Amino acid sequence: MEDFLVILLKVAAIYGGVIGTAALYTLAERKVAAWIQYRIGPNRVGPWGLLQPLADGVKFIFKEELVPAGANKLLFRLAPMMSAVPAMLTIAVVPFAGDMTLFGVDTFGAIAKIDMSAFYVVAIGGLGVYGIILGGWSSNSKYSLMGGLRASAQMVSYELSLLLGILSIVVVSGSADLYDIVDAQSGAIWRWNAFQQPLAFGLFVIATFAETNRHPFDFAECEPELVAGFHTEYSSMKFALFFLGEYCAMIVMASLTTTFFLGGFEVPFWADAPWVIQLAAFGAKTAFFLFLFLWVRWTLPRFRFDQLMSLGWKVMLPLSLLNVFLYGALTSFGAFGD
Amino acid sequence: MLSQYGPILILIALVLGFAAGNLVISELLGKKTSAIGKADAYECGMGSIGNARLRLSIHFYLVAVLFILFDVESLLLIPWAVSAKFFEAQGVGGIVFTEIVGFVAVLGIGLAYVWNKGGLSWDR
């Protein structure tokens, strides 16, 4: 019974934490954009504009839900859910902290600990593409269709690099459990996979930008060309769900980059830190990648779509294959044997 | 083993409830008005012309097919990736790796073929 309550508590805390972070992240996006452009940004709702996400949420709920006349009604209504739900489900296996004791129950700092968690995130995260392409197609609007198609082509192209990057980590760690992958990086700071596999790290970070449709790869929206891309016809809470899904996906991608390459919740040179410290370390590392998403968005210009596809297929894919190859050879001939 | 997945089921219920609940509440509370042309697809303010059930560029199809090919091949690498260290510990790392090299070489030759045929060039 107590076990069950602790599980419920963890699910509620982690899910609530991620949704809360996503809400604050929308504010951070506008604040950082403002600072980079020498403006002030939202500052009217609450101190420093901190209640802005709440105000946005209330406004979204009371706005009109518009369904275009030519749209496929059912799919149009389902698509936002299909986009947001997979992004929120991938947080289930992210290890936020190590072993902990809550109310006398020994547990761990993730919702679930499964053997294939490194591939669970790819499997579930990959489902998000359905929501985007169905949203684009069912709107029956040309902009939406183009945005949806581009987004899906881009997401599937970069998913290969993402998967191959994870593969080379799994090869070296000898396990597909995210906890084992984090354990393999404990201790000294140079044991982090970012230092062990710099090429995979670079490719993975680039692929996360493409997977979440962020600048400089945001062809799903690309406002000068496609108005708003796949969500041109969406309004009110349906639009908000797409938005929330995108921000949750970014949070998940940032936490995965942390887990795979920056030692996850491990504190360097302090292997048995208390779980609160580990959680803080995890938060700090993830916050860096979350900031990187914003920093890049307001710094780099957008690619062209054909450049994006050639980068994905002609540069990233061969390099990722080569990387798996290289670390496969090193592992197979005992370079990483402990 | 399966009980590992129990918490994920709870999360699925929570997430679905959250998403569906938001949509239903907004559908109930949002105002409803109608006007001429309001339900048309947006085309920069002009009346919309035709619908969007267009023929698509063949490139998108090609990308999808290539993705399936490479994704399935990468998936077949997963069992080896998980047990590469185990094979090394058993002293058969080199042999298994040679087999994987053969397998990845097929993947590489496929990529080179598609590249040579121009399947990766978006502007052809």
Coordinates of C-alpha atoms in Angstrom, one line a residue:
Chain A
M1 CA 0.0 0.0 0.0
E2 CA 2.7 2.4 1.0
D3 CA 4.7 1.4 -2.1
F4 CA 1.7 2.3 -4.3
L5 CA 1.3 5.7 -2.6
V6 CA 5.0 6.4 -3.1
I7 CA 4.6 5.5 -6.8
L8 CA 1.6 7.8 -7.1
L9 CA 3.5 10.6 -5.4
K10 CA 6.5 10.2 -7.7
V11 CA 4.2 10.2 -10.8
A12 CA 2.4 13.3 -9.6
A13 CA 5.6 15.1 -8.6
I14 CA 7.6 14.3 -11.8
Y15 CA 4.7 15.0 -14.1
G16 CA 3.7 18.2 -12.3
G17 CA 7.3 19.2 -12.2
V18 CA 7.7 18.8 -15.9
I19 CA 4.5 20.6 -16.8
G20 CA 5.4 23.4 -14.4
T21 CA 8.9 23.6 -16.0
A22 CA 7.3 23.7 -19.5
A23 CA 5.0 26.5 -18.4
L24 CA 8.0 28.5 -16.9
Y25 CA 10.0 27.6 -20.0
T26 CA 7.5 29.5 -22.3
L27 CA 8.1 32.5 -20.1
A28 CA 11.8 32.0 -20.2
E29 CA 11.7 31.8 -24.0
R30 CA 10.1 35.3 -24.1
K31 CA 12.3 36.7 -21.4
V32 CA 15.5 35.4 -23.0
A33 CA 14.4 36.6 -26.4
A34 CA 13.8 40.0 -24.9
W35 CA 17.2 40.2 -23.1
I36 CA 19.0 39.1 -26.3
Q37 CA 17.1 41.8 -28.2
Y38 CA 17.6 44.5 -25.6
R39 CA 14.0 44.6 -24.5
I40 CA 12.4 43.9 -21.1
G41 CA 9.9 41.1 -22.0
P42 CA 6.7 40.2 -20.1
N43 CA 6.7 42.0 -16.7
R44 CA 3.1 42.9 -16.0
V45 CA 1.5 39.7 -14.6
G46 CA 3.0 39.0 -11.2
P47 CA 6.6 39.7 -10.1
W48 CA 8.9 39.7 -13.2
G49 CA 6.0 38.3 -15.2
L50 CA 6.2 35.0 -13.3
L51 CA 2.4 34.5 -13.5
Q52 CA 2.4 35.0 -17.3
P53 CA 2.1 31.3 -18.1
L54 CA -0.9 31.0 -15.8
A55 CA -2.6 34.0 -17.4
D56 CA -1.9 32.5 -20.8
G57 CA -3.4 29.2 -19.8
V58 CA -6.6 30.8 -18.5
K59 CA -6.8 32.8 -21.7
F60 CA -6.3 29.7 -23.9
I61 CA -9.2 27.9 -22.1
F62 CA -11.7 30.7 -22.7
K63 CA -10.8 31.2 -26.4
E64 CA -12.9 29.9 -29.2
E65 CA -12.2 26.4 -30.5
L66 CA -12.4 26.8 -34.3
V67 CA -12.6 23.8 -36.6
P68 CA -12.3 24.7 -40.3
A69 CA -15.1 23.7 -42.5
G70 CA -13.0 21.5 -44.8
A71 CA -11.1 19.8 -42.0
N72 CA -11.4 16.1 -41.0
K73 CA -13.2 16.8 -37.7
L74 CA -12.1 13.8 -35.7
L75 CA -8.4 13.8 -36.6
F76 CA -8.3 17.5 -36.3
R77 CA -9.4 17.2 -32.7
L78 CA -7.2 14.2 -31.9
A79 CA -4.0 15.5 -33.4
P80 CA -3.0 17.9 -30.6
M81 CA -3.3 15.1 -28.1
M82 CA -1.3 12.7 -30.3
S83 CA 1.4 15.3 -30.4
A84 CA 1.5 16.2 -26.7
V85 CA 0.9 12.8 -25.1
P86 CA 4.1 11.0 -26.4
A87 CA 6.3 13.9 -25.4
M88 CA 4.8 13.7 -21.9
L89 CA 5.1 9.9 -21.7
T90 CA 8.8 9.8 -22.4
I91 CA 9.5 11.4 -19.0
A92 CA 8.5 8.1 -17.4
V93 CA 12.0 6.6 -17.6
V94 CA 14.2 9.7 -17.2
P95 CA 16.3 9.2 -14.1
F96 CA 16.1 12.5 -12.2
A97 CA 17.9 11.2 -9.1
G98 CA 19.5 8.0 -7.8
D99 CA 18.3 5.8 -5.0
M100 CA 16.2 7.5 -2.3
T101 CA 14.0 6.7 0.7
L102 CA 10.6 8.3 0.8
F103 CA 8.4 7.7 3.9
G104 CA 10.4 4.6 4.7
V105 CA 10.1 3.1 1.2
D106 CA 13.3 2.4 -0.7
T107 CA 12.8 3.7 -4.2
F108 CA 14.5 5.6 -7.0
G109 CA 14.2 9.0 -8.7
A110 CA 12.3 8.1 -11.8
I111 CA 8.7 7.0 -12.5
A112 CA 9.8 3.6 -13.9
K113 CA 13.0 1.7 -14.1
I114 CA 12.9 -0.6 -17.2
D115 CA 15.6 -2.6 -18.9
M116 CA 15.2 -1.0 -22.3
S117 CA 14.6 2.6 -21.2
A118 CA 17.2 4.0 -23.6
F119 CA 15.1 2.7 -26.5
Y120 CA 11.7 3.3 -24.8
V121 CA 12.3 7.1 -25.1
V122 CA 13.1 6.7 -28.9
A123 CA 10.1 4.4 -29.4
I124 CA 7.5 6.6 -27.6
G125 CA 9.1 9.9 -28.6
G126 CA 9.0 8.9 -32.2
L127 CA 5.2 8.6 -32.0
G128 CA 5.0 12.4 -31.7
V129 CA 5.4 12.7 -35.5
Y130 CA 1.9 11.3 -36.0
G131 CA 0.3 14.2 -34.2
I132 CA 2.2 16.7 -36.3
I133 CA 1.5 15.1 -39.7
L134 CA -2.1 14.4 -38.9
G135 CA -2.6 17.9 -37.6
G136 CA -1.1 19.3 -40.8
W137 CA -3.1 17.0 -43.1
S138 CA -6.5 17.1 -41.3
S139 CA -6.6 20.9 -41.3
N140 CA -7.1 20.8 -45.1
S141 CA -5.1 24.0 -45.4
K142 CA -2.1 24.3 -47.8
Y143 CA 0.2 25.9 -45.2
S144 CA -0.6 23.2 -42.6
L145 CA 0.0 20.4 -45.1
M146 CA 3.4 21.7 -46.1
G147 CA 4.4 22.3 -42.5
G148 CA 3.3 18.9 -41.5
L149 CA 5.1 17.2 -44.3
R150 CA 8.3 19.1 -43.8
A151 CA 8.2 18.4 -40.1
S152 CA 7.7 14.7 -40.5
A153 CA 10.4 14.4 -43.2
Q154 CA 12.8 16.3 -40.9
M155 CA 11.9 14.3 -37.8
V156 CA 12.3 10.9 -39.4
S157 CA 15.7 11.9 -41.0
Y158 CA 17.2 13.1 -37.7
E159 CA 15.7 10.2 -35.7
L160 CA 18.3 7.9 -37.3
S161 CA 21.2 10.0 -36.0
L162 CA 19.6 10.2 -32.6
L163 CA 19.1 6.4 -32.5
L164 CA 22.7 5.7 -33.7
G165 CA 24.0 8.2 -31.1
I166 CA 22.1 6.3 -28.4
L167 CA 23.4 3.0 -29.8
S168 CA 27.1 4.0 -29.4
I169 CA 26.4 5.0 -25.8
V170 CA 24.7 1.7 -25.2
V171 CA 27.6 -0.2 -26.7
V172 CA 30.1 1.5 -24.4
S173 CA 27.9 1.3 -21.3
G174 CA 26.9 -2.3 -21.9
S175 CA 23.3 -1.8 -21.0
A176 CA 20.2 0.0 -22.3
D177 CA 19.0 0.9 -18.8
L178 CA 19.4 4.6 -18.3
Y179 CA 20.4 4.0 -14.7
D180 CA 23.3 1.8 -15.8
I181 CA 24.3 4.4 -18.4
V182 CA 24.4 7.0 -15.6
D183 CA 26.3 4.6 -13.4
A184 CA 28.9 4.0 -16.1
Q185 CA 29.7 7.8 -16.0
S186 CA 30.0 8.1 -12.2
G187 CA 33.2 9.3 -10.5
A188 CA 35.6 11.5 -12.4
I189 CA 34.3 14.2 -14.7
W190 CA 36.1 12.8 -17.7
R191 CA 34.1 9.6 -17.5
W192 CA 31.2 11.6 -18.8
N193 CA 30.2 10.4 -22.3
A194 CA 30.5 13.9 -23.6
F195 CA 34.3 13.6 -23.1
Q196 CA 34.4 9.9 -24.0
Q197 CA 32.4 10.3 -27.2
P198 CA 32.6 13.9 -28.4
L199 CA 31.5 13.2 -31.9
A200 CA 28.3 11.4 -30.7
F201 CA 27.7 14.2 -28.3
G202 CA 27.8 16.8 -31.1
L203 CA 25.6 14.8 -33.4
F204 CA 23.1 14.0 -30.7
V205 CA 22.7 17.7 -29.7
I206 CA 22.2 18.7 -33.3
A207 CA 19.7 15.9 -33.8
T208 CA 17.7 17.0 -30.7
F209 CA 17.3 20.5 -32.2
A210 CA 15.9 18.9 -35.4
E211 CA 13.7 16.4 -33.5
T212 CA 12.0 19.2 -31.5
N213 CA 11.6 21.4 -34.6
R214 CA 13.6 24.2 -33.1
H215 CA 15.8 26.8 -34.7
P216 CA 17.8 26.6 -36.8
F217 CA 15.7 23.7 -38.1
D218 CA 12.2 25.0 -37.4
F219 CA 10.7 24.2 -40.8
A220 CA 7.6 22.9 -39.3
E221 CA 6.6 26.5 -38.5
C222 CA 8.9 28.7 -40.5
E223 CA 6.7 31.8 -40.2
P224 CA 7.9 33.8 -43.3
E225 CA 7.1 30.8 -45.6
L226 CA 4.3 28.9 -44.0
V227 CA 2.5 31.3 -41.6
A228 CA 2.6 28.9 -38.7
G229 CA 3.1 25.5 -40.4
F230 CA 1.2 22.5 -39.2
H231 CA -0.8 24.5 -36.5
T232 CA -1.9 27.3 -38.8
E233 CA -5.6 26.4 -38.3
Y234 CA -5.4 25.6 -34.6
S235 CA -6.7 27.9 -32.0
S236 CA -7.3 27.9 -28.2
M237 CA -6.4 24.8 -26.2
K238 CA -5.6 22.7 -29.2
F239 CA -2.9 25.1 -30.1
A240 CA -1.8 25.2 -26.5
L241 CA -1.4 21.4 -26.5
F242 CA 0.8 21.5 -29.5
F243 CA 2.8 24.2 -27.8
L244 CA 3.0 22.3 -24.5
G245 CA 4.0 19.1 -26.4
E246 CA 6.8 21.0 -28.1
Y247 CA 8.1 22.4 -24.8
C248 CA 7.8 19.0 -23.0
A249 CA 9.7 17.5 -25.9
M250 CA 12.5 20.0 -25.4
I251 CA 12.6 19.3 -21.7
V252 CA 12.8 15.6 -22.4
M253 CA 15.5 16.0 -25.0
A254 CA 17.5 18.2 -22.7
S255 CA 17.2 15.7 -19.8
L256 CA 18.2 12.9 -22.2
T257 CA 21.3 14.7 -23.4
T258 CA 22.2 15.2 -19.8
T259 CA 21.6 11.6 -19.0
F260 CA 23.4 10.2 -22.0
F261 CA 26.4 12.5 -22.1
L262 CA 26.7 14.7 -19.0
G263 CA 26.5 11.9 -16.4
G264 CA 22.8 12.5 -15.6
F265 CA 22.3 13.1 -11.9
E266 CA 25.9 12.1 -11.0
V267 CA 27.8 14.8 -9.1
P268 CA 31.5 14.7 -10.3
F269 CA 33.9 13.1 -7.8
W270 CA 31.0 12.5 -5.3
A271 CA 29.4 9.2 -6.3
D272 CA 27.1 8.8 -3.3
A273 CA 25.7 12.3 -3.0
P274 CA 22.2 12.6 -1.3
W275 CA 19.4 12.5 -3.8
V276 CA 18.4 16.1 -3.3
I277 CA 21.9 17.2 -4.4
Q278 CA 21.7 14.7 -7.3
L279 CA 18.3 16.2 -8.3
A280 CA 19.8 19.7 -8.2
A281 CA 22.8 18.6 -10.3
F282 CA 20.5 17.1 -12.8
G283 CA 18.4 20.3 -12.9
A284 CA 21.5 22.4 -13.4
K285 CA 22.8 20.3 -16.3
T286 CA 19.4 20.2 -18.0
A287 CA 18.9 23.9 -17.5
F288 CA 22.0 24.5 -19.5
F289 CA 20.6 22.6 -22.5
L290 CA 17.2 24.3 -22.1
F291 CA 19.0 27.6 -22.3
L292 CA 21.0 26.4 -25.3
F293 CA 17.7 25.9 -27.2
L294 CA 16.8 29.5 -26.6
W295 CA 20.3 30.9 -27.1
V296 CA 20.6 29.2 -30.5
R297 CA 17.1 30.3 -31.5
W298 CA 17.8 34.0 -31.1
T299 CA 21.4 33.8 -32.5
L300 CA 21.4 31.6 -35.6
P301 CA 19.6 32.2 -38.9
R302 CA 17.3 29.4 -40.3
F303 CA 18.6 26.8 -42.7
R304 CA 17.1 26.1 -46.1
F305 CA 15.0 22.9 -46.3
D306 CA 17.3 21.2 -48.8
Q307 CA 20.3 22.1 -46.7
L308 CA 18.6 20.5 -43.7
M309 CA 18.0 17.3 -45.6
S310 CA 21.5 17.1 -47.0
L311 CA 22.9 17.7 -43.6
G312 CA 20.8 14.9 -42.1
W313 CA 21.5 12.3 -44.7
K314 CA 24.9 13.2 -46.1
V315 CA 26.7 14.4 -43.0
M316 CA 25.0 13.3 -39.8
L317 CA 24.0 9.7 -40.9
P318 CA 27.5 8.7 -42.2
L319 CA 29.2 10.3 -39.2
S320 CA 26.8 8.5 -36.8
L321 CA 27.4 5.2 -38.5
L322 CA 31.1 5.7 -38.4
N323 CA 30.9 6.6 -34.7
V324 CA 29.0 3.4 -33.8
F325 CA 31.5 1.5 -35.8
L326 CA 34.5 3.1 -34.1
Y327 CA 33.2 2.6 -30.5
G328 CA 31.9 -0.9 -31.5
A329 CA 35.5 -1.8 -32.5
L330 CA 37.0 -0.2 -29.3
T331 CA 34.5 -2.1 -27.1
S332 CA 34.7 -5.4 -28.9
F333 CA 38.5 -5.4 -28.7
G334 CA 38.5 -4.6 -25.0
A335 CA 39.3 -0.9 -24.9
F336 CA 36.5 -0.2 -22.4
G337 CA 36.8 -3.4 -20.4
D338 CA 36.8 -2.7 -16.6
Chain B
M1 CA 9.2 -8.0 -14.8
L2 CA 6.0 -6.6 -16.1
S3 CA 5.3 -4.8 -12.9
Q4 CA 8.1 -2.4 -13.9
Y5 CA 5.7 -1.0 -16.4
G6 CA 2.9 -0.4 -13.8
P7 CA 3.9 3.2 -13.0
I8 CA 4.0 4.0 -16.8
L9 CA 0.3 2.9 -17.0
I10 CA -0.5 5.4 -14.2
L11 CA 1.3 8.1 -16.1
I12 CA -0.5 7.2 -19.3
A13 CA -3.9 7.6 -17.5
L14 CA -2.8 10.9 -16.0
V15 CA -1.4 12.3 -19.3
L16 CA -4.5 11.3 -21.4
G17 CA -6.8 12.7 -18.7
F18 CA -4.9 16.0 -18.7
A19 CA -4.8 16.3 -22.5
A20 CA -8.5 15.3 -23.0
G21 CA -9.7 17.2 -20.0
N22 CA -8.1 20.4 -21.3
L23 CA -9.6 20.0 -24.7
V24 CA -13.1 19.3 -23.4
I25 CA -13.1 22.1 -20.9
S26 CA -11.9 24.6 -23.5
E27 CA -14.6 23.3 -26.0
L28 CA -17.3 23.8 -23.3
L29 CA -16.1 27.2 -22.0
G30 CA -14.9 28.9 -25.1
K31 CA -17.3 31.2 -26.9
K32 CA -18.9 30.3 -30.2
T33 CA -19.5 32.9 -32.9
S34 CA -19.8 32.5 -36.6
A35 CA -19.2 34.8 -39.6
I36 CA -18.9 34.5 -43.3
G37 CA -15.6 32.9 -44.3
K38 CA -14.6 32.3 -40.8
A39 CA -14.4 28.5 -41.2
D40 CA -12.4 28.7 -44.4
A41 CA -8.8 27.6 -44.4
Y42 CA -6.4 30.5 -43.9
E43 CA -4.8 31.8 -47.0
C44 CA -3.4 35.2 -46.0
G45 CA -6.9 36.8 -45.9
M46 CA -8.0 35.9 -49.5
G47 CA -10.8 33.5 -50.0
S48 CA -9.4 30.0 -50.1
I49 CA -8.9 28.4 -53.5
G50 CA -9.6 24.6 -53.8
N51 CA -8.6 22.4 -50.9
A52 CA -5.3 21.0 -49.6
R53 CA -5.7 17.4 -50.8
L54 CA -2.8 18.0 -53.2
R55 CA -0.4 15.6 -54.8
L56 CA 2.9 15.6 -52.9
S57 CA 6.5 15.8 -53.9
I58 CA 7.9 12.3 -54.5
H59 CA 10.9 13.4 -52.2
F60 CA 8.7 13.0 -49.1
Y61 CA 7.8 9.5 -50.1
L62 CA 11.5 8.7 -50.8
V63 CA 12.5 10.0 -47.4
A64 CA 9.9 7.9 -45.7
V65 CA 11.0 4.7 -47.5
L66 CA 14.7 5.4 -46.8
F67 CA 13.9 6.1 -43.1
I68 CA 12.1 2.7 -42.8
L69 CA 15.1 0.9 -44.4
F70 CA 17.7 2.6 -42.2
D71 CA 15.6 2.5 -39.1
V72 CA 15.0 -1.2 -39.3
E73 CA 18.7 -1.8 -39.9
S74 CA 19.6 0.3 -36.9
L75 CA 17.0 -1.6 -34.8
L76 CA 18.7 -4.9 -35.8
L77 CA 21.9 -3.4 -34.3
I78 CA 20.2 -3.0 -30.9
P79 CA 20.7 -6.6 -29.6
W80 CA 24.4 -6.4 -30.5
A81 CA 24.8 -3.0 -28.9
V82 CA 23.3 -4.1 -25.6
S83 CA 25.5 -7.2 -25.5
A84 CA 28.8 -6.0 -27.1
K85 CA 30.5 -5.9 -23.7
F86 CA 29.2 -9.3 -22.8
F87 CA 30.6 -10.7 -26.0
E88 CA 33.9 -9.1 -25.3
A89 CA 34.0 -10.6 -21.8
Q90 CA 33.2 -14.0 -23.3
G91 CA 36.2 -13.6 -25.6
V92 CA 34.2 -13.6 -28.9
G93 CA 34.1 -9.8 -29.3
G94 CA 36.2 -9.8 -32.4
I95 CA 34.2 -12.4 -34.2
V96 CA 30.9 -10.9 -33.4
F97 CA 32.2 -7.5 -34.4
T98 CA 33.4 -8.8 -37.7
E99 CA 29.9 -10.0 -38.4
I100 CA 28.5 -6.6 -37.5
V101 CA 31.0 -5.0 -39.8
G102 CA 29.6 -7.1 -42.6
F103 CA 26.0 -6.1 -41.7
V104 CA 26.9 -2.4 -41.4
A105 CA 28.8 -2.6 -44.7
V106 CA 25.6 -3.6 -46.4
L107 CA 23.9 -0.6 -44.8
G108 CA 26.8 1.6 -46.0
I109 CA 26.7 0.3 -49.5
G110 CA 23.0 0.9 -49.6
L111 CA 23.6 4.5 -48.5
A112 CA 26.3 5.0 -51.1
Y113 CA 24.0 3.6 -53.8
V114 CA 21.1 5.9 -52.8
W115 CA 23.6 8.8 -52.6
N116 CA 25.0 8.0 -56.1
K117 CA 21.5 7.7 -57.6
G118 CA 20.7 11.2 -56.3
G119 CA 18.1 10.0 -53.8
L120 CA 19.5 12.3 -51.1
S121 CA 19.5 15.4 -53.2
W122 CA 16.5 17.4 -52.5
D123 CA 16.8 19.7 -55.5
R124 CA 16.8 17.1 -58.2

